[in-house]
């Protein structure tokens, strides 16, 4: 399973709960979120995912 934390656009945020910021989409994500959660279409991988 690929997660947001494997993406070079995922940057740890200086907040609690292990939140991160997605630089590509300018949204708050969790580092262990499955990248399919953020795809444009249902159950497709996030199109901004770039392996870090």
GROMACS .gro file of C-alpha atoms in nm:
model
   52
    1UNK     CA    1   0.000   0.000   0.000
    2UNK     CA    2   0.134   0.341  -0.095
    3UNK     CA    3   0.079   0.618   0.155
    4UNK     CA    4   0.110   0.996   0.143
    5UNK     CA    5   0.425   0.973   0.354
    6UNK     CA    6   0.603   0.804   0.061
    7UNK     CA    7   0.535   1.107  -0.161
    8UNK     CA    8   0.787   1.389  -0.197
    9UNK     CA    9   0.497   1.637  -0.179
   10UNK     CA   10   0.416   1.525   0.177
   11UNK     CA   11   0.577   1.755   0.433
   12UNK     CA   12   0.546   1.701   0.809
   13UNK     CA   13   0.349   1.987   0.959
   14UNK     CA   14   0.429   2.147   1.290
   15UNK     CA   15   0.103   2.028   1.444
   16UNK     CA   16  -0.011   1.743   1.662
   17UNK     CA   17  -0.167   1.413   1.546
   18UNK     CA   18   0.104   1.348   1.288
   19UNK     CA   19  -0.053   1.579   1.033
   20UNK     CA   20   0.130   1.663   0.713
   21UNK     CA   21   0.080   1.914   0.435
   22UNK     CA   22   0.051   1.809   0.073
   23UNK     CA   23   0.246   2.068  -0.127
   24UNK     CA   24   0.092   1.951  -0.455
   25UNK     CA   25  -0.272   1.989  -0.352
   26UNK     CA   26  -0.232   2.243  -0.069
   27UNK     CA   27  -0.435   2.028   0.169
   28UNK     CA   28  -0.374   1.872   0.508
   29UNK     CA   29  -0.315   1.498   0.495
   30UNK     CA   30  -0.207   1.221   0.726
   31UNK     CA   31   0.126   1.060   0.646
   32UNK     CA   32  -0.028   0.712   0.662
   33UNK     CA   33  -0.329   0.789   0.440
   34UNK     CA   34  -0.362   0.559   0.142
   35UNK     CA   35  -0.298   0.761  -0.176
   36UNK     CA   36  -0.619   0.621  -0.329
   37UNK     CA   37  -0.808   0.832  -0.076
   38UNK     CA   38  -0.699   1.151  -0.253
   39UNK     CA   39  -0.753   1.050  -0.616
   40UNK     CA   40  -0.976   1.265  -0.835
   41UNK     CA   41  -1.193   0.965  -0.919
   42UNK     CA   42  -1.326   0.692  -0.696
   43UNK     CA   43  -1.051   0.456  -0.577
   44UNK     CA   44  -0.787   0.581  -0.822
   45UNK     CA   45  -0.442   0.674  -0.693
   46UNK     CA   46  -0.365   1.039  -0.628
   47UNK     CA   47  -0.246   1.184  -0.957
   48UNK     CA   48  -0.001   1.412  -0.771
   49UNK     CA   49   0.182   1.118  -0.609
   50UNK     CA   50   0.556   1.134  -0.678
   51UNK     CA   51   0.771   0.881  -0.500
   52UNK     CA   52   1.015   1.047  -0.264
   0.00000   0.00000   0.00000
